Amino acid sequence: MKSNRRAIFGTITAGALAFGLAACGGGDSGGGEGISGELTASGASFPDAFYAAAIDAYAEVNPDLVLTYNAVGSGTGKSEFGEGINDFAGTDSPVGDDEGIEPGSYQYIPTVAAPITVSYNLPGVEELQLGQETLAQIFQGDITSWNDAAIAADNEGAELPDIDITIAHRSDGSGTTSNFTTFLDEATDSWTLGSGDTVEWPANAVGGEKNTGVAQAIQDTEGAIGYVDLADANASGLVTASIENADGNFTQPTLEGTTAGLEGAVVNDDLSYNPLNATGPDAYPITAPTYLIIRTDYEDADVAAGVKEFLTWLLTDGQELAAENDFAPLPDGLRQRALEALDETITD
Amino acid sequence: MRAGGVFGRSTTETGVTILTATASSRAPDDLDLGGDSRARATDRGFRGLVTFAGLTVLIVLGLILITTTLRALPAVREEGVIGFVAGTRWAPNDDVFGTFVMLHGTLVTSLIGMVIAVPVSIGIALFVAEVAHRRARKYIVTVIDLLATVPSVVFGLVGVLVVVPAITPAYQWFADSVASVPGLNAVFGTANTGRNYFTAGLVLAVMIIPIITSISREVFATVPEADKQAAYALGATRWEMIKGAMLPHSFGGLVGASMLGLGRAMGETIAVALVVGGSFHISANLFAPGNTMAAAIAQQWGESSGLHTDALVGIGVILFAITVLINFLARWVVRRAEIQMKGARS
């Protein structure tokens, strides 16, 4: 969907861009105080629940600025951004070289973060602790039974049944998979499957469509273990494992643990950051960041003003909506940096 | 389409020839009655328009084939044609694109679907054509046609939310029962999950039963009444009549009907994607999760980029080629069946 299509349909894209901007400026009532218009965004499905709630709430703050966010996936969102179809895009992963977006033409704005839970279905086992190496060996199929010595070593005194392990993973390409495998890749020595939106899972694995599909697969498979976002794990009533963090403590996937992880994360100059396996005694180690990417140069001033208006709200009042949707708000330091970056990118 | 050809010929034998002949002999008469060149011009214009419409299909098909093939080239070049088609390792994050796993999955799930659906469909069609009461027939036909209008995603959802949880214990029981039977224990091995080839085959079977049934029914309807009565006159029972008069006459049409079902099964995407298990491992075990070509394209498209996207398009090209191949094969089978039938009759 990238460069080739752009080359072939260059003119069509240009037309769509012009049309999009014209449509965006359509509802302009003269700038100044009341910013109005229509903004289109698309991208990551992972933060969709939060963005949907935020857009709903924002409609009451400023009903004249109408926003739509299509959860089409990070990859599609980025390519639409490159083609000028959307006004800003949501992504869980940094922009790559082959994704059709010019370097320097965009700015990351981190919005929220969320833990990726390791949920399991093992009747009678209510608490489970997993070390990082154990986790890697389970998910690459080296450990195939729940009563394996390595799992027992992490859970002293627990009674683990002799049931086959079934790995539940995303069958669709997913930023969640990317973050989860990146964690295993960076944090452990034993992980050999690499990282990416889709990786080569072992034979004792079963795929589910989206987070809901994985949650469903865990629910209806005895002995299953899989990675699911917190919102879906809670909605499906899944049992989550405590995961060993960088400090050697076992922590549950909670919003507090996630924010603790964000505080320990190193933030790059372009505001991309990696909260995986961050230090801190309470930090939950598998945390997925998510960003909105905005243009450094909007052709239409009204669109630019609208984007700035909404994102400023999202990073201030909008942050309060995060927790009730199972997302962790940004820690204050990172939030301030995001606001500053927004100010610098879109100057009035 | 193939089946259509068959009825065309079969109906010809039952008197449509005369109708066609009348129609074509009347057409010039009409024109002559009109008598002016305007009517001829209209006729020529119509001819041109219809020819264009016919060609459009070919052109669109050709363009699809060309653009997809071009798009898939980078990935195919990376692997080599043989590596791309026969490679068994699909690892997009390593830029390794062997599509054989999905070809295997498509063939296995479609085959399971066919093994279940064809006998059931022909059974239903025979029941409707020969056994059911005239009044009941109408309702049965309506219900089966209704089944064909259910969107495939609904079948997928029912499959993943209802069938999968309910059938997993049955799979496990069956696997345990045949665990000591050599051969069977490899084909029906451990079933840790209900999302597997077999469930996908079951869902496909339900989806293709309506199409196979409704065409089979029409094929049976073309069996000349005289043949049937002749069989009865010779003292045949109902089953002997079906076996001796109906099945041989309908063989070509039934193959056509089954192939249409197979085409639908191979191309089915979303229902299969939901229940097949999304695993890229080849296994003889039908109770193991797998993946099919169409399902894999749908699952991975959204977050793919670069070579990965090209490879997914490449899978589409292979699927297209296989569907065409199966169509030709079906035509060949139908033609052979007809030649045999005619030979037997003369």
XYZ file of C-alpha atoms in Angstrom:
694
model
C 0.000 0.000 0.000
C 2.991 2.230 0.179
C 5.278 3.793 -2.359
C 4.132 1.851 -5.413
C 0.551 2.790 -4.979
C 1.541 6.357 -4.360
C 3.506 6.388 -7.575
C 0.692 4.874 -9.589
C -2.127 6.843 -8.095
C -0.181 9.976 -7.329
C -2.687 12.204 -8.985
C -5.612 10.572 -7.260
C -3.894 10.993 -3.915
C -3.211 14.634 -4.582
C -6.864 15.061 -5.463
C -7.947 13.323 -2.283
C -5.627 15.542 -0.269
C -7.009 18.704 -1.794
C -10.543 17.468 -1.249
C -9.805 16.464 2.347
C -8.415 19.848 3.205
C -11.214 21.657 1.459
C -13.701 19.591 3.451
C -11.851 20.336 6.663
C -11.863 24.035 6.153
C -15.508 23.898 5.141
C -17.034 24.559 8.527
C -14.725 27.446 9.379
C -16.480 30.270 11.167
C -13.606 32.735 11.170
C -10.873 31.478 13.526
C -10.094 33.197 16.795
C -11.935 31.841 19.820
C -14.348 29.241 18.498
C -12.355 26.739 16.489
C -14.572 24.682 14.258
C -14.386 22.272 11.379
C -14.043 18.583 10.816
C -10.946 16.533 11.534
C -10.314 13.013 10.358
C -7.898 10.717 12.113
C -7.161 7.046 11.735
C -4.753 4.460 13.011
C -4.037 2.203 15.967
C -6.907 0.155 17.315
C -5.195 -0.381 20.681
C -6.081 3.095 22.088
C -9.422 3.237 20.251
C -11.531 2.862 23.417
C -9.792 5.861 24.976
C -9.952 8.013 21.836
C -13.616 7.169 21.310
C -14.449 8.207 24.887
C -12.315 11.340 24.543
C -13.986 12.366 21.268
C -17.404 11.849 22.853
C -16.470 14.007 25.815
C -14.845 16.636 23.609
C -18.073 17.014 21.641
C -19.531 18.656 24.748
C -16.530 20.918 25.263
C -16.471 22.210 21.695
C -19.350 20.921 19.574
C -18.146 22.922 16.548
C -14.996 20.869 16.064
C -16.119 17.462 14.848
C -13.636 14.603 15.062
C -13.652 11.085 13.749
C -11.093 8.416 14.597
C -11.108 5.225 12.532
C -9.375 2.328 14.258
C -7.918 0.824 11.088
C -4.636 -0.301 12.632
C -1.301 1.489 13.042
C 0.062 0.420 9.650
C -2.935 1.623 7.669
C -3.125 4.799 9.762
C 0.484 5.631 8.952
C 0.100 4.985 5.245
C -3.027 7.148 5.182
C -1.016 9.836 6.957
C 1.669 9.547 4.277
C -0.951 9.889 1.554
C -2.542 12.889 3.224
C -5.887 11.164 3.747
C -6.105 11.877 7.476
C -5.292 14.982 9.519
C -3.433 13.052 12.171
C -2.776 9.382 12.781
C -2.624 7.063 15.765
C 0.200 4.558 16.000
C 1.620 2.157 18.570
C 4.911 1.766 16.762
C 7.443 4.345 15.542
C 7.336 5.379 11.888
C 9.504 3.075 9.790
C 11.531 3.886 6.670
C 9.252 2.112 4.216
C 5.948 3.495 5.399
C 5.619 6.398 2.982
C 6.064 9.203 5.507
C 8.808 11.782 4.847
C 11.298 12.076 7.725
C 10.829 15.417 9.437
C 7.263 15.853 8.260
C 5.697 14.598 11.469
C 5.886 14.896 15.239
C 5.051 12.203 17.808
C 2.630 13.231 20.523
C 2.347 10.520 23.210
C -1.183 10.324 24.573
C -1.692 7.434 26.984
C -0.175 4.041 27.713
C -1.586 0.721 28.742
C -0.291 -2.508 30.173
C -0.392 -5.668 28.091
C -1.550 -8.431 30.384
C -0.416 -12.015 30.293
C -3.721 -13.777 30.924
C -4.237 -17.488 31.381
C -6.905 -20.128 31.837
C -5.906 -22.679 34.417
C -8.756 -23.850 36.663
C -7.733 -23.829 40.296
C -4.706 -21.609 39.809
C -5.698 -18.123 40.915
C -2.227 -16.682 41.261
C 0.659 -17.158 38.926
C 4.075 -15.527 38.835
C 6.211 -15.682 35.740
C 9.854 -14.729 35.446
C 10.934 -13.028 32.235
C 12.942 -16.002 30.959
C 10.115 -18.395 31.837
C 7.692 -16.178 29.930
C 9.935 -16.218 26.857
C 10.294 -19.996 26.986
C 6.527 -20.468 27.322
C 5.720 -18.207 24.370
C 8.280 -19.760 22.055
C 7.120 -23.274 22.849
C 10.152 -24.495 24.838
C 7.947 -25.060 27.869
C 4.879 -27.020 26.803
C 3.301 -28.169 30.036
C 2.045 -26.226 33.028
C 3.848 -28.470 35.532
C 7.252 -27.625 34.047
C 10.036 -27.131 36.575
C 10.730 -23.565 35.421
C 7.156 -22.439 36.119
C 7.197 -24.274 39.451
C 10.428 -22.472 40.403
C 8.688 -19.097 39.933
C 5.698 -20.237 42.007
C 6.876 -21.976 45.117
C 4.201 -23.983 46.833
C 1.646 -23.633 44.039
C 0.044 -26.757 42.615
C 0.383 -26.715 38.860
C -1.620 -29.241 36.837
C -0.245 -31.471 34.088
C -2.023 -29.703 31.254
C -0.605 -28.774 27.840
C 0.105 -25.097 27.332
C -1.727 -23.472 24.421
C -0.388 -20.082 23.419
C -3.063 -17.596 22.375
C -1.859 -14.813 20.095
C -3.153 -12.218 17.675
C -3.884 -13.686 14.259
C -4.017 -10.209 12.734
C -0.927 -8.054 12.463
C -0.862 -5.968 15.602
C 1.031 -3.294 17.496
C 0.228 -5.256 20.651
C 2.134 -8.243 19.270
C 4.955 -5.911 18.321
C 5.202 -4.452 21.835
C 4.902 -7.827 23.528
C 7.563 -9.488 21.388
C 9.824 -6.430 21.613
C 9.656 -6.769 25.394
C 10.617 -10.454 25.244
C 13.320 -9.696 22.704
C 14.898 -6.886 24.733
C 14.422 -8.256 28.222
C 15.344 -11.897 27.857
C 18.228 -13.970 26.564
C 16.176 -17.008 25.631
C 13.735 -15.347 23.184
C 14.549 -16.361 19.600
C 11.424 -15.403 17.623
C 12.398 -11.766 17.118
C 9.810 -9.016 17.224
C 7.244 -7.532 14.893
C 3.564 -7.083 14.114
C 3.414 -10.768 13.225
C 5.950 -13.307 14.391
C 6.361 -16.989 13.769
C 4.569 -18.582 16.703
C 5.316 -22.220 17.653
C 2.994 -25.103 16.789
C 1.154 -25.156 20.132
C -0.252 -21.694 19.440
C -3.683 -20.567 18.353
C -4.623 -17.207 16.909
C -7.552 -14.967 17.748
C -8.832 -11.962 15.832
C -8.031 -8.695 17.691
C -7.816 -8.452 21.499
C -11.365 -9.724 21.850
C -10.521 -12.824 19.812
C -7.478 -13.615 21.939
C -9.478 -13.101 25.139
C -12.133 -15.456 23.727
C -9.494 -18.043 22.806
C -8.059 -17.954 26.332
C -11.515 -18.236 27.831
C -12.547 -21.296 25.863
C -9.220 -23.169 25.969
C -8.112 -24.863 29.157
C -4.372 -24.411 29.574
C -4.229 -21.317 27.387
C -1.967 -18.342 28.001
C -1.946 -15.200 25.931
C -1.298 -11.476 25.802
C -4.308 -9.171 25.867
C -4.768 -5.496 26.611
C -6.076 -4.664 30.081
C -9.507 -3.468 28.934
C -10.321 -6.756 27.184
C -8.815 -8.881 29.950
C -11.037 -7.079 32.480
C -14.091 -7.231 30.248
C -13.692 -10.986 29.795
C -12.871 -11.570 33.464
C -9.530 -13.186 32.663
C -6.972 -14.047 35.342
C -3.699 -12.192 34.834
C -0.217 -13.350 35.765
C 2.269 -11.285 37.751
C 5.325 -10.607 35.635
C 8.856 -10.121 36.852
C 10.042 -6.535 36.271
C 13.529 -5.114 35.791
C 13.996 -4.851 39.550
C 13.132 -8.505 40.030
C 9.713 -7.891 41.594
C 6.575 -9.631 40.362
C 3.922 -7.048 39.484
C 0.319 -7.224 38.311
C -0.810 -5.304 35.218
C -2.382 -2.280 36.894
C -2.619 1.339 35.783
C -0.465 2.382 38.752
C 2.202 -0.111 37.742
C 2.035 1.230 34.192
C 2.420 4.869 35.198
C 5.298 3.794 37.440
C 6.845 2.175 34.363
C 6.370 5.334 32.286
C 8.201 7.373 34.914
C 11.158 5.047 34.646
C 11.236 5.113 30.845
C 13.805 7.027 28.834
C 12.125 9.485 26.459
C 13.873 10.290 23.170
C 14.177 13.799 21.728
C 11.400 13.137 19.222
C 9.159 12.111 22.155
C 9.106 8.474 21.178
C 9.887 6.379 24.220
C 10.221 2.803 25.238
C 8.459 1.960 28.500
C 9.163 -1.761 28.148
C 10.955 -3.291 31.099
C 11.426 0.133 32.694
C 13.130 0.319 36.081
C 11.305 1.018 39.309
C 10.185 -1.372 42.083
C 6.469 -1.157 41.215
C 6.781 -0.812 37.438
C 4.817 -3.294 35.329
C 7.287 -4.370 32.651
C 5.067 -4.922 29.589
C 3.671 -1.517 28.790
C 2.585 -0.318 25.375
C 2.964 3.335 24.490
C 0.724 4.913 21.897
C 1.171 8.114 19.937
C -0.655 10.453 17.677
C 1.454 11.733 14.815
C 0.767 15.237 13.584
C 2.139 17.101 10.575
C 4.866 19.678 11.061
C 3.395 21.659 8.205
C -0.382 21.802 7.787
C -1.434 23.459 4.551
C -4.679 24.656 6.073
C -4.358 26.885 9.137
C -7.836 25.906 10.338
C -6.912 22.245 10.352
C -3.714 23.035 12.248
C -5.633 25.082 14.828
C -8.208 22.289 15.227
C -5.541 19.635 15.721
C -3.760 21.772 18.286
C -6.967 22.592 20.118
C -8.055 18.960 20.417
C -4.641 17.583 21.343
C -4.114 20.247 23.983
C -7.428 19.243 25.530
C -6.530 15.550 25.208
C -3.269 16.114 27.107
C -4.946 18.121 29.880
C -8.611 17.537 30.766
C -8.817 14.538 28.459
C -6.263 12.620 30.532
C -8.890 12.145 33.230
C -10.782 9.816 30.899
C -7.842 7.434 30.636
C -8.231 5.487 33.871
C -11.930 4.751 33.494
C -11.146 3.186 30.092
C -8.285 1.063 31.457
C -5.513 3.275 30.112
C -2.778 4.903 32.153
C -2.455 8.696 31.911
C 0.981 10.104 31.093
C 3.142 11.109 34.049
C 3.345 14.907 34.433
C 6.861 15.276 33.063
C 6.103 13.524 29.793
C 2.756 15.281 29.501
C 4.441 18.695 29.778
C 6.981 17.742 27.148
C 4.200 16.635 24.832
C 2.394 19.942 25.301
C 5.595 21.864 24.584
C 6.226 19.833 21.447
C 2.676 20.553 20.319
C 3.260 24.284 20.849
C 6.497 24.219 18.901
C 5.120 22.171 16.029
C 1.956 24.161 15.473
C 2.676 27.824 16.058
C -0.252 30.187 16.030
C -21.416 -21.418 -14.869
C -20.325 -24.913 -15.726
C -23.479 -26.241 -14.225
C -25.392 -23.677 -16.280
C -23.875 -25.123 -19.409
C -25.041 -28.483 -18.328
C -28.637 -27.532 -17.831
C -28.469 -25.692 -21.103
C -27.708 -28.911 -22.812
C -30.053 -30.980 -20.693
C -32.944 -28.617 -21.137
C -32.248 -28.644 -24.832
C -33.186 -32.283 -24.799
C -36.429 -31.540 -23.041
C -37.755 -29.259 -25.731
C -36.142 -25.860 -25.229
C -34.465 -26.310 -28.606
C -37.775 -25.694 -30.265
C -38.317 -22.536 -28.269
C -34.897 -21.198 -29.145
C -35.440 -22.037 -32.780
C -38.750 -20.189 -32.842
C -37.235 -17.196 -31.165
C -34.361 -16.931 -33.585
C -36.531 -17.433 -36.653
C -38.892 -14.748 -35.445
C -36.234 -12.125 -34.851
C -35.459 -11.352 -38.511
C -39.191 -11.289 -39.201
C -39.593 -8.553 -36.635
C -36.811 -6.577 -38.206
C -38.319 -6.952 -41.638
C -41.652 -5.781 -40.317
C -39.870 -2.691 -38.932
C -38.485 -2.466 -42.383
C -36.145 0.520 -42.001
C -32.429 0.936 -41.562
C -32.922 2.565 -38.190
C -33.885 -0.744 -36.688
C -30.766 -2.306 -38.190
C -28.606 0.476 -36.767
C -30.180 -0.025 -33.356
C -29.465 -3.703 -33.680
C -25.840 -3.061 -34.531
C -25.530 -0.579 -31.677
C -27.004 -3.096 -29.293
C -24.599 -5.718 -30.542
C -21.657 -3.399 -29.954
C -22.848 -2.489 -26.495
C -23.300 -6.090 -25.434
C -19.946 -7.107 -26.888
C -18.332 -4.298 -24.919
C -20.070 -5.427 -21.750
C -18.811 -8.950 -22.338
C -15.272 -7.778 -22.976
C -15.260 -5.569 -19.864
C -15.287 -8.647 -17.662
C -12.273 -10.050 -19.459
C -10.436 -6.735 -19.357
C -11.081 -6.225 -15.654
C -10.005 -9.795 -14.930
C -6.860 -9.325 -16.982
C -6.013 -6.032 -15.283
C -6.491 -7.559 -11.852
C -4.165 -10.389 -12.768
C -1.525 -8.025 -14.182
C -1.535 -5.477 -11.358
C -1.540 -8.068 -8.595
C 1.225 -10.064 -10.240
C 3.360 -6.946 -10.679
C 2.704 -5.948 -7.099
C 3.684 -9.399 -5.824
C 6.921 -9.542 -7.819
C 9.282 -8.072 -5.186
C 8.263 -10.700 -2.645
C 8.379 -13.497 -5.200
C 11.815 -12.341 -6.359
C 13.017 -12.418 -2.765
C 11.984 -16.056 -2.369
C 12.149 -17.366 -5.919
C 8.973 -18.743 -7.446
C 9.511 -22.187 -5.961
C 10.373 -20.817 -2.532
C 7.300 -18.595 -2.578
C 4.877 -21.323 -3.631
C 6.436 -24.338 -1.920
C 8.219 -22.765 1.057
C 6.754 -23.822 4.380
C 8.044 -20.992 6.537
C 5.958 -17.812 6.764
C 7.775 -15.302 8.960
C 7.029 -11.720 7.903
C 9.256 -10.256 10.623
C 12.193 -12.166 9.103
C 11.135 -11.387 5.518
C 10.610 -15.082 4.833
C 7.515 -15.725 2.753
C 6.732 -19.370 2.008
C 3.031 -19.702 1.250
C 2.659 -23.473 1.123
C 1.302 -23.593 4.689
C -1.703 -21.554 3.614
C -2.186 -23.502 0.379
C -2.238 -26.656 2.486
C -4.746 -25.088 4.879
C -7.008 -23.941 2.054
C -7.014 -27.384 0.459
C -7.520 -29.241 3.741
C -10.380 -27.070 5.018
C -12.112 -27.045 1.617
C -11.751 -30.801 1.343
C -13.294 -31.342 4.787
C -16.090 -28.988 3.799
C -16.684 -30.884 0.541
C -16.597 -34.338 2.153
C -19.349 -33.240 4.513
C -21.350 -30.965 2.229
C -21.542 -32.913 -1.044
C -23.290 -36.053 0.250
C -25.583 -33.998 2.471
C -26.485 -31.624 -0.357
C -27.167 -34.376 -2.866
C -29.230 -36.110 -0.209
C -31.296 -32.985 0.373
C -31.688 -32.437 -3.365
C -32.885 -36.025 -3.913
C -35.218 -35.744 -0.958
C -36.735 -32.570 -2.352
C -36.922 -33.888 -5.903
C -38.216 -37.410 -5.276
C -39.341 -38.014 -1.722
C -40.739 -34.865 -0.130
C -44.406 -34.050 -0.411
C -45.120 -31.385 -3.009
C -46.259 -28.883 -0.373
C -43.327 -29.531 1.999
C -40.938 -29.160 -0.943
C -41.680 -25.463 -1.276
C -40.812 -24.759 2.354
C -37.648 -26.836 2.330
C -36.403 -25.004 -0.741
C -37.128 -21.627 0.856
C -35.288 -22.528 4.045
C -32.234 -23.746 2.150
C -32.158 -20.636 -0.005
C -32.409 -18.543 3.166
C -29.319 -20.300 4.488
C -27.481 -19.063 1.403
C -28.322 -15.443 2.200
C -26.781 -15.465 5.696
C -23.630 -13.294 5.547
C -20.468 -15.300 6.044
C -19.316 -13.260 9.030
C -22.397 -14.497 10.884
C -21.331 -18.089 10.235
C -17.890 -17.133 11.519
C -19.260 -15.609 14.709
C -21.517 -18.572 15.386
C -18.519 -20.777 14.700
C -16.191 -19.039 17.120
C -18.693 -18.234 19.885
C -20.910 -21.328 19.807
C -19.365 -24.189 17.839
C -15.777 -23.865 19.081
C -16.483 -24.028 22.836
C -19.148 -26.715 22.385
C -17.246 -29.010 20.060
C -13.816 -28.988 21.714
C -14.737 -31.744 24.236
C -16.083 -33.830 21.345
C -12.781 -33.450 19.499
C -10.878 -34.420 22.642
C -13.092 -37.439 23.201
C -12.646 -38.552 19.590
C -8.887 -37.996 19.700
C -8.648 -40.075 22.901
C -10.776 -42.820 21.362
C -8.580 -43.235 18.313
C -5.313 -42.543 20.142
C -4.134 -46.128 19.721
C -5.239 -46.590 16.102
C -2.251 -46.070 13.815
C -2.989 -43.585 11.032
C -6.165 -42.264 12.590
C -4.268 -40.981 15.622
C -2.134 -38.814 13.343
C -5.127 -37.361 11.505
C -7.247 -36.909 14.620
C -4.578 -36.016 17.170
C -4.554 -33.796 20.240
C -7.215 -31.122 20.229
C -6.102 -28.477 22.688
C -8.258 -25.907 20.960
C -11.468 -25.945 18.981
C -10.090 -23.423 16.504
C -8.689 -25.739 13.904
C -8.911 -27.105 10.359
C -11.853 -29.320 11.209
C -14.006 -26.560 12.671
C -13.214 -24.398 9.655
C -14.247 -27.317 7.417
C -17.507 -27.728 9.342
C -18.361 -24.042 9.017
C -17.496 -24.145 5.309
C -19.707 -27.208 4.848
C -22.707 -25.374 6.261
C -21.925 -22.410 4.040
C -21.684 -24.369 0.786
C -24.585 -26.758 1.356
C -27.184 -24.268 0.041
C -25.355 -23.611 -3.222
C -24.643 -27.278 -3.949
C -28.169 -28.297 -2.951
C -29.946 -25.744 -5.045
C -27.949 -26.521 -8.190
C -28.198 -30.279 -7.651
C -31.946 -29.911 -7.290
C -32.188 -28.153 -10.632
C -29.951 -30.747 -12.225
C -32.228 -33.525 -10.972
C -35.211 -31.628 -12.330
C -33.772 -31.970 -15.833
C -33.822 -35.779 -15.760
C -36.411 -36.690 -18.411
C -39.600 -38.046 -16.899
C -39.513 -40.756 -19.591
C -36.215 -42.129 -18.246
C -37.627 -42.352 -14.745
C -40.863 -43.968 -15.864
C -38.889 -46.412 -17.980
C -36.887 -47.454 -14.932
C -40.062 -47.965 -12.915
C -41.607 -49.884 -15.789
C -38.700 -52.291 -15.651
C -39.591 -52.974 -12.040
C -36.986 -50.737 -10.402
C -37.533 -49.601 -6.822
C -37.222 -45.882 -6.083
C -33.574 -46.261 -5.090
C -32.805 -48.366 -8.172
C -34.463 -45.719 -10.325
C -32.333 -42.987 -8.692
C -29.199 -45.060 -9.072
C -29.894 -46.205 -12.611
C -31.686 -43.267 -14.192
C -31.112 -40.082 -12.213
C -27.516 -40.225 -10.993
C -25.870 -41.159 -14.316
C -27.874 -38.511 -16.122
C -26.979 -35.840 -13.543
C -23.344 -36.717 -12.891
C -21.868 -33.810 -14.860
C -24.215 -31.307 -13.257
C -23.475 -32.620 -9.777
C -19.744 -32.245 -10.378
C -20.404 -28.702 -11.564
C -22.464 -27.959 -8.455
C -19.773 -29.373 -6.184
C -17.066 -27.363 -7.923
C -19.034 -24.153 -7.442
C -19.208 -25.053 -3.757
C -15.489 -25.775 -3.723
C -14.783 -22.393 -5.297
C -16.785 -20.680 -2.598
C -15.072 -22.711 0.126
C -11.578 -21.893 -1.119
C -12.255 -18.192 -1.334
C -14.160 -17.888 1.940
C -12.340 -15.422 4.123
C -13.820 -14.017 7.253
C -15.693 -17.043 8.586
C -12.561 -19.151 8.199
C -10.307 -16.449 9.631
C -12.353 -16.503 12.830
C -12.290 -20.254 13.436
C -9.202 -21.703 11.725
C -6.749 -20.752 14.470
C -4.286 -18.525 12.636
C -1.309 -20.860 12.941
C 1.388 -21.211 10.290
C 2.349 -24.817 10.847
C 1.604 -27.759 8.602
C 0.144 -30.648 10.508
C -1.548 -33.879 9.482
C -3.656 -33.417 12.606
C -7.027 -31.999 11.547
C -7.613 -30.882 15.132
C -4.587 -28.571 15.014
C -4.904 -24.859 14.270
C -3.862 -23.740 10.797
C -4.512 -21.013 8.302
C -5.827 -20.538 4.783
C -4.778 -18.205 1.985
C -7.820 -15.958 2.037
C -7.912 -15.816 5.844
C -4.222 -14.947 6.130
C -4.586 -12.073 3.667
C -7.489 -10.634 5.641
C -5.742 -11.069 9.008
C -2.379 -9.605 8.140
C -3.267 -6.909 5.619
C -3.984 -4.099 8.091
C -0.571 -3.883 9.724
C 1.573 -5.046 6.833
C 4.052 -2.937 4.934
C 6.719 -3.324 2.277
C 7.548 -6.869 1.216
C 4.984 -8.316 3.589
C 2.191 -6.520 1.704
C 3.623 -7.678 -1.615
C 3.724 -11.248 -0.362
C 0.071 -11.040 0.728
C -0.853 -9.841 -2.759
C 1.167 -12.786 -4.077
C -0.994 -15.182 -2.049
C -3.976 -13.594 -3.772
C -2.448 -14.354 -7.175
C -1.905 -17.994 -6.220
C -5.467 -18.272 -4.939
C -6.713 -16.787 -8.194
C -4.630 -19.218 -10.244
C -5.828 -22.216 -8.259
C -9.465 -21.210 -8.569
C -9.059 -20.930 -12.349
C -7.280 -24.288 -12.433
C -10.090 -25.953 -10.488
C -12.662 -24.405 -12.812
C -10.906 -25.872 -15.830
C -10.580 -29.221 -14.109
C -14.291 -29.190 -13.349
C -15.136 -28.376 -16.968
C -12.989 -31.259 -18.100
C -14.670 -33.671 -15.673
C -18.109 -32.494 -16.779
C -17.259 -32.860 -20.452
C -15.836 -36.335 -19.970
C -18.895 -37.358 -18.002
C -21.131 -36.180 -20.790
C -19.201 -37.948 -23.493
C -19.436 -41.146 -21.478
C -23.155 -40.650 -21.008
C -23.803 -40.082 -24.666
C -21.645 -43.045 -25.541
C -23.678 -45.218 -23.222
C -26.919 -44.038 -24.707
C -26.208 -44.598 -28.369
